[in-house]
XYZ file of N, CA and C in Angstrom:
210
model
N -11.863 -1.221 9.757
C -10.381 -0.902 9.682
C -9.949 -1.943 10.476
N -9.840 -2.908 11.638
C -9.463 -3.667 12.164
C -10.135 -5.016 11.460
N -11.270 -4.986 10.401
C -11.642 -5.776 9.827
C -10.667 -5.994 8.315
N -10.035 -4.814 7.925
C -9.223 -4.670 7.044
C -7.835 -5.605 7.122
N -7.549 -6.020 8.408
C -6.675 -7.000 8.591
C -6.811 -8.537 8.019
N -8.060 -8.660 8.177
C -8.373 -9.984 7.248
C -8.302 -10.028 6.136
N -8.480 -8.920 5.491
C -7.979 -8.768 4.096
C -6.638 -8.863 3.495
N -5.767 -8.648 4.643
C -4.395 -8.447 4.112
C -3.728 -10.017 3.584
N -3.065 -10.003 2.273
C -2.294 -11.052 1.937
C -1.127 -11.526 3.073
N -0.273 -12.381 3.045
C 0.438 -13.106 3.784
C 1.725 -12.167 3.922
N 1.941 -11.513 2.464
C 3.086 -10.479 2.343
C 2.823 -9.451 2.821
N 1.594 -8.759 2.950
C 1.611 -7.757 3.393
C 1.433 -7.711 5.074
N 0.694 -8.694 5.797
C 1.206 -9.139 6.943
C 2.660 -9.000 7.329
N 3.212 -9.364 6.736
C 4.824 -9.643 6.554
C 5.403 -8.072 6.727
N 5.108 -7.352 5.822
C 5.162 -6.081 5.895
C 4.790 -5.176 7.317
N 3.219 -5.536 7.457
C 2.912 -4.886 8.469
C 3.866 -5.016 9.967
N 4.188 -6.273 10.006
C 4.962 -6.926 11.230
C 6.418 -5.974 11.399
N 6.722 -5.801 10.204
C 8.193 -5.230 10.009
C 7.990 -3.594 10.249
N 6.793 -3.313 9.856
C 6.396 -1.675 10.048
C 6.255 -1.479 11.446
N 5.476 -2.165 12.228
C 5.497 -2.138 13.496
C 6.965 -2.388 14.184
N 7.816 -3.013 13.708
C 8.986 -2.884 14.399
C 9.651 -1.560 14.213
N 9.305 -0.976 13.544
C 10.065 0.358 13.122
C 11.028 0.849 12.105
N 10.679 -0.462 11.254
C 11.609 -0.325 9.919
C 10.952 0.474 9.013
N 12.380 0.970 8.168
C 12.102 1.838 7.039
C 11.820 1.071 5.764
N 11.275 1.574 4.692
C 10.287 0.754 3.646
C 12.225 0.061 3.134
N 13.269 0.947 2.978
C 14.252 0.507 2.743
C 14.977 -0.675 3.267
N 14.748 -0.678 4.721
C 15.293 -1.967 5.564
C 14.380 -3.180 5.215
N 12.691 -2.780 5.347
C 11.751 -4.177 4.943
C 11.882 -4.796 3.553
N 12.431 -3.862 2.536
C 12.678 -4.474 1.393
C 14.076 -5.205 1.214
N 14.824 -4.818 1.922
C 16.230 -5.563 1.786
C 16.132 -6.975 2.789
N 14.981 -7.122 3.529
C 14.711 -8.061 4.596
C 14.133 -9.389 3.756
N 13.154 -8.829 3.046
C 12.070 -9.626 2.194
C 12.557 -9.550 0.639
N 13.687 -9.115 0.220
C 14.523 -9.195 -1.045
C 13.710 -8.793 -1.980
N 12.956 -7.671 -1.987
C 12.006 -7.239 -2.829
C 12.783 -5.589 -3.030
N 12.474 -4.981 -4.236
C 12.767 -3.585 -4.141
C 11.849 -2.826 -3.494
N 12.354 -1.376 -3.079
C 11.637 -0.535 -1.954
C 10.163 0.003 -2.752
N 10.357 -0.167 -4.046
C 9.234 0.173 -4.664
C 7.909 -0.767 -4.649
N 8.234 -1.928 -4.353
C 7.422 -3.062 -4.085
C 6.679 -3.008 -2.612
N 7.549 -2.576 -1.806
C 7.236 -2.192 -0.290
C 6.129 -1.100 -0.447
N 6.773 -0.456 -0.910
C 5.585 1.308 -1.053
C 3.884 0.819 -1.614
N 4.141 -0.369 -2.787
C 2.863 -0.771 -3.258
C 2.093 -1.713 -2.200
N 3.003 -2.527 -1.528
C 2.121 -3.143 -0.386
C 1.776 -2.347 0.688
N 2.378 -1.017 0.924
C 1.669 -0.115 1.945
C 0.998 0.355 1.597
N 0.536 1.035 0.254
C -0.386 1.623 -0.369
C -1.807 0.590 0.015
N -1.506 -0.662 -0.268
C -2.711 -1.401 -0.342
C -2.906 -1.738 1.425
N -2.117 -1.997 2.084
C -2.382 -1.911 3.539
C -3.025 -0.758 4.084
N -2.468 0.295 3.641
C -3.337 1.740 4.350
C -4.872 1.583 3.482
N -4.996 1.158 2.281
C -6.158 1.293 1.966
C -7.336 0.254 2.736
N -6.644 -0.894 2.739
C -7.517 -2.167 3.375
C -7.723 -1.697 4.950
N -6.870 -1.066 5.529
C -7.149 -0.780 7.184
C -7.944 0.656 7.038
N -7.942 1.357 6.003
C -8.768 2.767 6.099
C -7.616 3.744 6.818
N -6.391 3.560 6.812
C -5.550 4.474 7.079
C -4.975 5.190 5.947
N -4.415 6.459 6.719
C -3.531 7.190 5.475
C -1.986 6.995 5.241
N -1.423 6.413 6.579
C -0.278 6.614 6.942
C 0.284 5.604 7.802
N 1.524 5.524 7.947
C 2.121 4.535 9.301
C 1.767 5.030 10.779
N 1.713 6.101 10.604
C 1.471 6.618 12.203
C -0.265 6.389 12.512
N -1.279 6.384 11.678
C -2.500 6.001 11.672
C -2.297 4.194 11.898
N -1.825 3.667 11.105
C -1.534 2.341 11.091
C -1.269 2.190 12.581
N 0.069 2.630 13.208
C 0.462 2.328 14.471
C -0.901 2.681 15.478
N -1.493 3.572 15.338
C -2.337 4.083 16.428
C -3.614 2.969 16.342
N -3.926 2.363 15.219
C -4.587 1.416 14.822
C -4.219 -0.063 15.440
N -3.230 -0.371 15.482
C -2.712 -1.628 15.915
C -1.735 -1.452 17.018
N -2.707 -1.626 18.417
C -2.034 -1.291 19.485
C -1.212 -2.592 19.536
N -0.075 -2.618 20.729
C 0.766 -3.373 20.984
C 0.192 -5.246 21.293
N -1.294 -4.843 21.282
C -2.087 -6.257 22.077
C -2.564 -6.750 20.820
N -2.615 -6.272 19.461
C -2.841 -6.803 18.359
C -1.846 -7.303 17.701
N -1.674 -8.690 17.496
C -0.665 -9.246 16.988
C -1.267 -9.915 15.605
N -0.392 -9.854 14.542
C -0.868 -10.433 13.535
C -0.076 -12.050 13.011
N -0.839 -12.639 12.881
C -0.195 -14.259 12.573
C -0.083 -14.120 11.205
N 1.426 -14.454 11.173
C 2.171 -14.641 9.746
C 2.151 -15.999 9.349
């Protein structure tokens, strides 16, 4: 699970940081200048690598003490 964080690409780490701030896929897409579909693709990869099924599980996995270096 947490070892999955080590497998994340730089872009996936950026997406995780924005997810943890509570941003929607649409808002993340606007911030990163990509399509919402691209963000959904990144989210799918993030969930698979972290062995979670959704944002809520990702939030539970990543406590506030866990910081991702982007």
